[in-house]
mmCIF file of C-alpha atoms in Angstrom:
data_model
loop_
_atom_site.group_PDB
_atom_site.id
_atom_site.type_symbol
_atom_site.label_atom_id
_atom_site.label_comp_id
_atom_site.label_asym_id
_atom_site.label_seq_id
_atom_site.Cartn_x
_atom_site.Cartn_y
_atom_site.Cartn_z
ATOM 1 C CA MET B 1 -4.098 10.442 14.970
ATOM 2 C CA THR B 2 -0.205 9.453 14.701
ATOM 3 C CA SER B 3 1.453 6.473 13.888
ATOM 4 C CA ASN B 4 1.355 5.460 17.711
ATOM 5 C CA ILE B 5 -1.190 3.228 16.765
ATOM 6 C CA GLY B 6 -0.578 -0.567 18.631
ATOM 7 C CA MET B 7 -0.932 -3.787 16.822
ATOM 8 C CA MET B 8 -3.773 -4.604 19.276
ATOM 9 C CA ASP B 9 -5.930 -1.773 17.672
ATOM 10 C CA SER B 10 -8.731 -2.962 16.179
ATOM 11 C CA ALA B 11 -8.005 -0.549 13.410
ATOM 12 C CA TYR B 12 -5.547 -3.739 12.591
ATOM 13 C CA PHE B 13 -8.183 -6.290 12.644
ATOM 14 C CA VAL B 14 -9.532 -4.882 9.487
ATOM 15 C CA GLY B 15 -10.261 -7.847 6.853
ATOM 16 C CA ARG B 16 -9.421 -7.340 3.219
ATOM 17 C CA ASN B 17 -12.769 -7.202 1.896
ATOM 18 C CA GLU B 18 -14.067 -4.427 4.285
ATOM 19 C CA LEU B 19 -10.876 -2.333 3.217
ATOM 20 C CA LEU B 20 -11.231 -3.333 -0.618
ATOM 21 C CA SER B 21 -14.998 -2.300 -0.280
ATOM 22 C CA TRP B 22 -14.125 0.294 1.717
ATOM 23 C CA ILE B 23 -12.420 1.763 -1.074
ATOM 24 C CA ASN B 24 -14.267 1.057 -4.529
ATOM 25 C CA ALA B 25 -17.218 2.679 -2.335
ATOM 26 C CA ARG B 26 -15.312 6.205 -1.829
ATOM 27 C CA LEU B 27 -13.526 6.350 -4.822
ATOM 28 C CA GLN B 28 -15.750 4.399 -7.238
ATOM 29 C CA LEU B 29 -12.746 1.429 -7.891
ATOM 30 C CA ASN B 30 -12.967 -1.171 -8.549
ATOM 31 C CA LEU B 31 -9.979 -3.426 -6.684
ATOM 32 C CA SER B 32 -10.141 -7.246 -6.032
ATOM 33 C CA ARG B 33 -6.611 -7.061 -4.075
ATOM 34 C CA ILE B 34 -4.968 -5.170 -2.000
ATOM 35 C CA GLU B 35 -1.710 -5.400 -4.260
ATOM 36 C CA GLU B 36 -3.659 -3.620 -6.884
ATOM 37 C CA ALA B 37 -3.255 0.142 -4.362
ATOM 38 C CA ALA B 38 0.271 -0.682 -4.094
ATOM 39 C CA SER B 39 1.455 2.313 -6.177
ATOM 40 C CA GLY B 40 0.320 4.812 -3.662
ATOM 41 C CA ALA B 41 -1.854 6.802 -6.339
ATOM 42 C CA VAL B 42 -5.189 5.380 -4.066
ATOM 43 C CA GLN B 43 -3.530 6.354 -1.008
ATOM 44 C CA CYS B 44 -2.821 9.988 -2.494
ATOM 45 C CA GLN B 45 -6.711 10.516 -3.440
ATOM 46 C CA MET B 46 -8.610 9.300 -0.118
ATOM 47 C CA MET B 47 -6.416 11.693 1.496
ATOM 48 C CA ASP B 48 -7.321 13.958 -1.068
ATOM 49 C CA MET B 49 -10.733 12.851 -0.964
ATOM 50 C CA THR B 50 -10.497 13.535 3.163
ATOM 51 C CA TYR B 51 -9.000 17.268 3.029
ATOM 52 C CA PRO B 52 -9.420 18.783 -0.393
ATOM 53 C CA GLY B 53 -7.162 21.000 -2.359
ATOM 54 C CA THR B 54 -4.639 19.575 -0.082
ATOM 55 C CA VAL B 55 -3.013 16.827 -2.620
ATOM 56 C CA PRO B 56 -1.730 18.771 -5.499
ATOM 57 C CA MET B 57 -3.409 15.478 -7.884
ATOM 58 C CA HIS B 58 -1.639 16.417 -11.198
ATOM 59 C CA LYS B 59 1.687 14.434 -9.295
ATOM 60 C CA VAL B 60 0.227 11.387 -8.866
ATOM 61 C CA ASN B 61 0.568 9.199 -11.451
ATOM 62 C CA PHE B 62 -2.965 6.275 -11.982
ATOM 63 C CA ASP B 63 -1.137 4.899 -14.287
ATOM 64 C CA ALA B 64 2.246 4.512 -12.324
ATOM 65 C CA ARG B 65 3.410 0.310 -13.242
ATOM 66 C CA THR B 66 7.479 0.710 -12.255
ATOM 67 C CA GLU B 67 9.220 1.273 -8.954
ATOM 68 C CA TYR B 68 9.898 4.125 -10.082
ATOM 69 C CA ASP B 69 6.541 6.450 -10.458
ATOM 70 C CA MET B 70 4.845 4.509 -7.571
ATOM 71 C CA ILE B 71 8.174 5.429 -5.268
ATOM 72 C CA GLN B 72 7.139 9.215 -6.547
ATOM 73 C CA ASN B 73 3.233 9.175 -5.382
ATOM 74 C CA TYR B 74 4.405 8.023 -2.403
ATOM 75 C CA LYS B 75 6.336 11.337 -2.505
ATOM 76 C CA VAL B 76 3.279 13.145 -2.745
ATOM 77 C CA LEU B 77 1.556 11.553 -0.209
ATOM 78 C CA GLN B 78 4.800 11.987 2.391
ATOM 79 C CA ASP B 79 4.505 15.493 1.630
ATOM 80 C CA VAL B 80 0.484 15.577 2.078
ATOM 81 C CA PHE B 81 1.206 14.319 5.678
ATOM 82 C CA ASN B 82 4.113 16.411 6.957
ATOM 83 C CA LYS B 83 1.990 19.821 5.728
ATOM 84 C CA LEU B 84 -1.147 17.912 8.429
ATOM 85 C CA LYS B 85 1.559 17.344 10.681
ATOM 86 C CA ILE B 86 0.602 13.635 10.397
ATOM 87 C CA ASP B 87 3.682 11.327 12.217
ATOM 88 C CA LYS B 88 3.300 8.542 10.089
ATOM 89 C CA HIS B 89 6.787 7.278 8.313
ATOM 90 C CA ILE B 90 5.548 5.680 5.037
ATOM 91 C CA GLU B 91 7.613 2.219 4.237
ATOM 92 C CA VAL B 92 8.003 2.972 0.310
ATOM 93 C CA ASN B 93 10.473 0.051 -0.414
ATOM 94 C CA ARG B 94 8.124 -2.098 1.344
ATOM 95 C CA LEU B 95 5.462 -0.815 -0.264
ATOM 96 C CA VAL B 96 5.776 -0.671 -3.995
ATOM 97 C CA LYS B 97 7.116 -3.985 -3.786
ATOM 98 C CA GLY B 98 3.058 -4.818 -3.640
ATOM 99 C CA ARG B 99 4.006 -7.168 -0.918
ATOM 100 C CA PRO B 100 -0.113 -7.743 0.243
ATOM 101 C CA LEU B 101 0.846 -7.680 3.758
ATOM 102 C CA ASP B 102 2.697 -4.185 4.009
ATOM 103 C CA ASN B 103 0.179 -3.047 1.796
ATOM 104 C CA LEU B 104 -2.835 -3.854 3.804
ATOM 105 C CA GLU B 105 -1.416 -2.568 7.240
ATOM 106 C CA PHE B 106 -1.332 0.584 5.354
ATOM 107 C CA LEU B 107 -4.487 0.768 4.367
ATOM 108 C CA GLN B 108 -5.242 -0.750 7.700
ATOM 109 C CA TRP B 109 -3.843 3.043 9.354
ATOM 110 C CA LEU B 110 -5.264 5.222 6.173
ATOM 111 C CA LYS B 111 -9.136 3.735 6.557
ATOM 112 C CA ARG B 112 -8.490 4.268 10.573
ATOM 113 C CA TYR B 113 -7.116 8.020 10.031
ATOM 114 C CA CYS B 114 -9.496 8.991 7.320
ATOM 115 C CA ASP B 115 -12.443 7.548 9.660
ATOM 116 C CA SER B 116 -11.415 9.313 12.772
ATOM 117 C CA VAL B 117 -11.463 12.437 10.505
ATOM 118 C CA ASN B 118 -15.130 14.596 10.954
ATOM 119 C CA GLY B 119 -16.086 10.874 11.878
ATOM 120 C CA GLY B 120 -15.956 8.754 8.289
ATOM 121 C CA ILE B 121 -18.388 10.778 7.118
ATOM 122 C CA MET B 122 -17.914 10.893 3.244
ATOM 123 C CA ASN B 123 -17.217 13.907 1.404
ATOM 124 C CA GLU B 124 -21.281 13.850 -0.963
ATOM 125 C CA ASN B 125 -19.334 16.743 -2.713
ATOM 126 C CA TYR B 126 -15.991 14.721 -4.378
ATOM 127 C CA ASN B 127 -16.955 13.008 -7.250
ATOM 128 C CA PRO B 128 -13.822 10.335 -7.381
ATOM 129 C CA VAL B 129 -14.264 9.784 -10.636
ATOM 130 C CA GLU B 130 -14.576 12.996 -12.300
ATOM 131 C CA ARG B 131 -10.768 13.912 -10.751
ATOM 132 C CA ARG B 132 -9.141 11.170 -11.721
ATOM 133 C CA SER B 133 -10.753 11.578 -15.278
ATOM 134 C CA LYS B 134 -9.086 15.451 -14.862
ATOM 135 C CA VAL B 135 -5.945 14.330 -13.274
ATOM 136 C CA CYS B 136 -5.039 11.882 -16.109
ATOM 137 C CA LYS B 137 -6.020 14.129 -19.191
ATOM 138 C CA GLU B 138 -3.976 17.567 -17.120
ATOM 139 C CA ARG B 139 -1.021 14.305 -17.167
ATOM 140 C CA GLY B 140 -1.775 13.796 -21.148
ATOM 141 C CA VAL B 141 -1.871 16.895 -22.667
ATOM 142 C CA LYS B 142 1.601 18.000 -20.547
ATOM 143 C CA ALA B 143 3.112 14.420 -21.400
ATOM 144 C CA SER B 144 1.801 15.767 -25.132
ATOM 145 C CA GLN B 145 3.257 18.317 -25.120
ATOM 146 C CA LYS B 146 7.390 17.096 -23.553
ATOM 147 C CA ASN B 147 7.061 14.475 -25.862
ATOM 148 C CA SER B 148 6.421 18.129 -28.782
ATOM 149 C CA LYS B 149 9.410 19.829 -27.103
ATOM 150 C CA SER B 150 11.501 17.170 -26.877
ATOM 151 C CA LEU B 151 11.329 16.349 -31.025
ATOM 152 C CA GLN B 152 11.495 19.666 -31.566
ATOM 153 C CA THR B 153 14.185 19.775 -29.838
ATOM 154 C CA ASN B 154 15.963 16.554 -31.062
ATOM 155 C CA ASN B 155 15.229 17.444 -34.977
ATOM 156 C CA ALA B 156 16.816 21.219 -34.737
ATOM 157 C CA GLN B 157 20.118 19.743 -33.388
ATOM 158 C CA ASN B 158 20.386 16.652 -35.988
ATOM 159 C CA PRO B 159 18.328 18.354 -38.962
ATOM 160 C CA GLY B 160 19.148 15.362 -41.439
ATOM 161 C CA SER B 161 17.619 13.118 -38.849
ATOM 162 C CA GLY B 162 14.232 12.608 -41.781
ATOM 163 C CA ASP B 163 16.323 11.766 -44.271
ATOM 164 C CA LYS B 164 16.792 8.458 -45.425
ATOM 165 C CA LEU B 165 19.940 6.368 -43.449
ATOM 166 C CA ASN B 166 22.713 4.780 -46.292
ATOM 167 C CA ILE B 167 22.228 1.683 -44.805
ATOM 168 C CA PRO B 168 24.727 -1.151 -46.180
ATOM 169 C CA LYS B 169 24.354 -4.308 -47.236
ATOM 170 C CA MET B 170 25.224 -6.715 -44.637
ATOM 171 C CA SER B 171 26.978 -9.643 -47.274
ATOM 172 C CA GLY B 172 26.960 -13.629 -46.176
ATOM 173 C CA THR B 173 23.937 -15.009 -43.856
ATOM 174 C CA THR B 174 23.273 -15.534 -40.859
ATOM 175 C CA GLN B 175 21.765 -18.640 -38.667
ATOM 176 C CA LYS B 176 18.388 -17.411 -37.133
ATOM 177 C CA PRO B 177 17.303 -19.896 -34.252
ATOM 178 C CA SER B 178 14.074 -20.958 -34.320
ATOM 179 C CA ALA B 179 10.758 -19.293 -33.323
ATOM 180 C CA VAL B 180 8.894 -22.609 -32.353
ATOM 181 C CA ALA B 181 12.038 -22.872 -30.025
ATOM 182 C CA ILE B 182 11.835 -19.312 -28.527
ATOM 183 C CA GLU B 183 8.639 -19.675 -28.552
ATOM 184 C CA SER B 184 8.335 -23.549 -26.337
ATOM 185 C CA ASP B 185 11.031 -22.411 -23.759
ATOM 186 C CA CYS B 186 8.994 -19.076 -23.216
ATOM 187 C CA SER B 187 6.074 -21.059 -22.797
ATOM 188 C CA GLU B 188 7.808 -22.716 -20.589
ATOM 189 C CA GLU B 189 9.399 -20.181 -18.321
ATOM 190 C CA ILE B 190 6.098 -18.848 -18.468
ATOM 191 C CA GLN B 191 4.250 -21.351 -16.694
ATOM 192 C CA ALA B 192 6.711 -22.061 -14.527
ATOM 193 C CA LEU B 193 6.722 -18.903 -13.020
ATOM 194 C CA SER B 194 2.938 -18.799 -12.843
ATOM 195 C CA ASN B 195 2.898 -21.789 -11.106
ATOM 196 C CA GLU B 196 5.213 -20.584 -8.297
ATOM 197 C CA ILE B 197 3.039 -17.171 -7.846
ATOM 198 C CA THR B 198 0.233 -19.529 -7.200
ATOM 199 C CA GLU B 199 2.330 -21.144 -4.479
ATOM 200 C CA LEU B 200 3.736 -18.002 -2.937
ATOM 201 C CA LYS B 201 -0.144 -16.480 -3.049
ATOM 202 C CA VAL B 202 -0.891 -19.473 -1.125
ATOM 203 C CA SER B 203 1.255 -19.302 1.530
ATOM 204 C CA VAL B 204 0.515 -15.156 1.869
ATOM 205 C CA ASP B 205 -3.264 -16.470 1.895
ATOM 206 C CA LEU B 206 -1.971 -18.815 5.143
ATOM 207 C CA LEU B 207 0.048 -16.629 6.691
ATOM 208 C CA GLU B 208 -3.037 -13.984 6.859
ATOM 209 C CA LYS B 209 -5.500 -16.307 8.229
ATOM 210 C CA GLU B 210 -2.294 -17.749 11.200
ATOM 211 C CA ARG B 211 -2.138 -14.036 11.811
ATOM 212 C CA ASP B 212 -5.337 -13.168 11.573
ATOM 213 C CA TYR B 213 -6.365 -16.121 14.292
ATOM 214 C CA TYR B 214 -3.851 -15.276 16.396
ATOM 215 C CA PHE B 215 -4.890 -11.030 16.854
ATOM 216 C CA ALA B 216 -8.362 -12.720 16.782
ATOM 217 C CA LYS B 217 -7.009 -14.712 19.977
ATOM 218 C CA LEU B 218 -4.808 -11.694 22.014
ATOM 219 C CA ARG B 219 -7.438 -9.441 21.204
ATOM 220 C CA ASP B 220 -10.058 -11.358 22.706
ATOM 221 C CA ILE B 221 -7.007 -11.820 26.008
ATOM 222 C CA GLU B 222 -7.260 -7.971 26.193
ATOM 223 C CA ILE B 223 -10.917 -7.459 26.068
ATOM 224 C CA LEU B 224 -11.377 -9.909 28.850
ATOM 225 C CA CYS B 225 -7.690 -8.290 30.323
ATOM 226 C CA GLN B 226 -9.542 -5.141 30.840
ATOM 227 C CA ALA B 227 -12.384 -6.294 32.806
ATOM 228 C CA PRO B 228 -13.339 -3.878 35.808
ATOM 229 C CA GLU B 229 -13.973 -6.806 38.439
ATOM 230 C CA LEU B 230 -10.723 -8.973 36.805
ATOM 231 C CA GLU B 231 -8.186 -5.709 35.900
ATOM 232 C CA HIS B 232 -6.564 -5.278 38.838
ATOM 233 C CA ILE B 233 -5.884 -9.474 39.611
ATOM 234 C CA PRO B 234 -2.042 -10.085 39.626
ATOM 235 C CA MET B 235 -2.048 -13.078 36.964
ATOM 236 C CA VAL B 236 -4.098 -10.127 34.466
ATOM 237 C CA VAL B 237 -1.608 -7.627 35.555
ATOM 238 C CA ALA B 238 1.591 -10.012 34.180
ATOM 239 C CA VAL B 239 -0.414 -10.788 30.871
ATOM 240 C CA LYS B 240 -1.353 -7.158 30.387
ATOM 241 C CA LYS B 241 2.689 -6.312 31.012
ATOM 242 C CA VAL B 242 3.481 -8.932 28.240
ATOM 243 C CA LEU B 243 0.329 -7.611 26.167
ATOM 244 C CA TYR B 244 1.936 -4.196 25.845
ATOM 245 C CA ALA B 245 5.402 -4.601 26.054
ATOM 246 C CA ALA B 246 7.991 -3.412 22.962
ATOM 247 C CA ASP B 247 10.724 -5.982 25.290
ATOM 248 C CA GLU B 248 9.600 -9.045 25.448
ATOM 249 C CA GLU B 249 12.039 -10.141 27.061
ATOM 250 C CA SER B 250 12.221 -7.393 29.979
ATOM 251 C CA ALA B 251 8.609 -7.248 29.819
ATOM 252 C CA LEU B 252 7.935 -11.378 31.060
ATOM 253 C CA ALA B 253 10.940 -10.805 33.827
ATOM 254 C CA GLU B 254 9.093 -8.525 34.774
ATOM 255 C CA ALA B 255 5.513 -10.264 34.508
ATOM 256 C CA GLN B 256 7.078 -13.359 36.552
ATOM 257 C CA GLN B 257 8.511 -11.399 39.538
ATOM 258 C CA ILE B 258 4.272 -9.407 39.563
ATOM 259 C CA ILE B 259 3.340 -13.764 40.538
ATOM 260 C CA ALA B 260 5.572 -14.519 42.237
ATOM 261 C CA ALA B 261 5.448 -11.216 44.963
ATOM 262 C CA ASN B 262 1.675 -12.432 45.713
ATOM 263 C CA GLN B 263 2.688 -15.411 45.391
#
């Protein structure tokens, strides 16, 4: 399985609800939105379940919140793809932004790939919750050791850092901004941003519905064109030429030539 899956492939007709159900059932999670998988940790564990022992799970950060941490997860995933000779380039810069459509398409591809391995049969010996708990525990121990070492180094370099600092008192008074005014400004800004996010989500949902609608129409046309009694008709050949072409302009010209030649 490579990245050469056309947009008309059935993989890209899998809806968000089906994808979320697939992820939640396999990894025993409770995701409610596609964007929640943007950190790359879910994808890493899905590959770990498909190929046990291949993914260095101790490097996967399930608590990744920043783009930097997410990128590290995708680096792990890309290394796994390279190791397994999976010809799939990960659009990391798009995925870490949490864009629903980009993450949806990548998860659609991932589901198609995982389903192609062993017929999509789940590994019954794999315990996803236990695996995550072990990884998080190991990361917590390493982080604690790192912080302890850093503190010891800092104390060695600054032996007087534990003493009290003699901070001179400042004379005069400073005028503090009103806490009520600050809170009011923040509340208004938060409300404005919340409204903007809501509008964007509505726009994304509408775009996804429109996309799914036209994909379904194109899929129906493709199925119709593949019927044995129709596939050799010039008009059908011309339509398939447009459907499967990478260069739309040249495909349209070729399709028109096919129709013209048979008139």
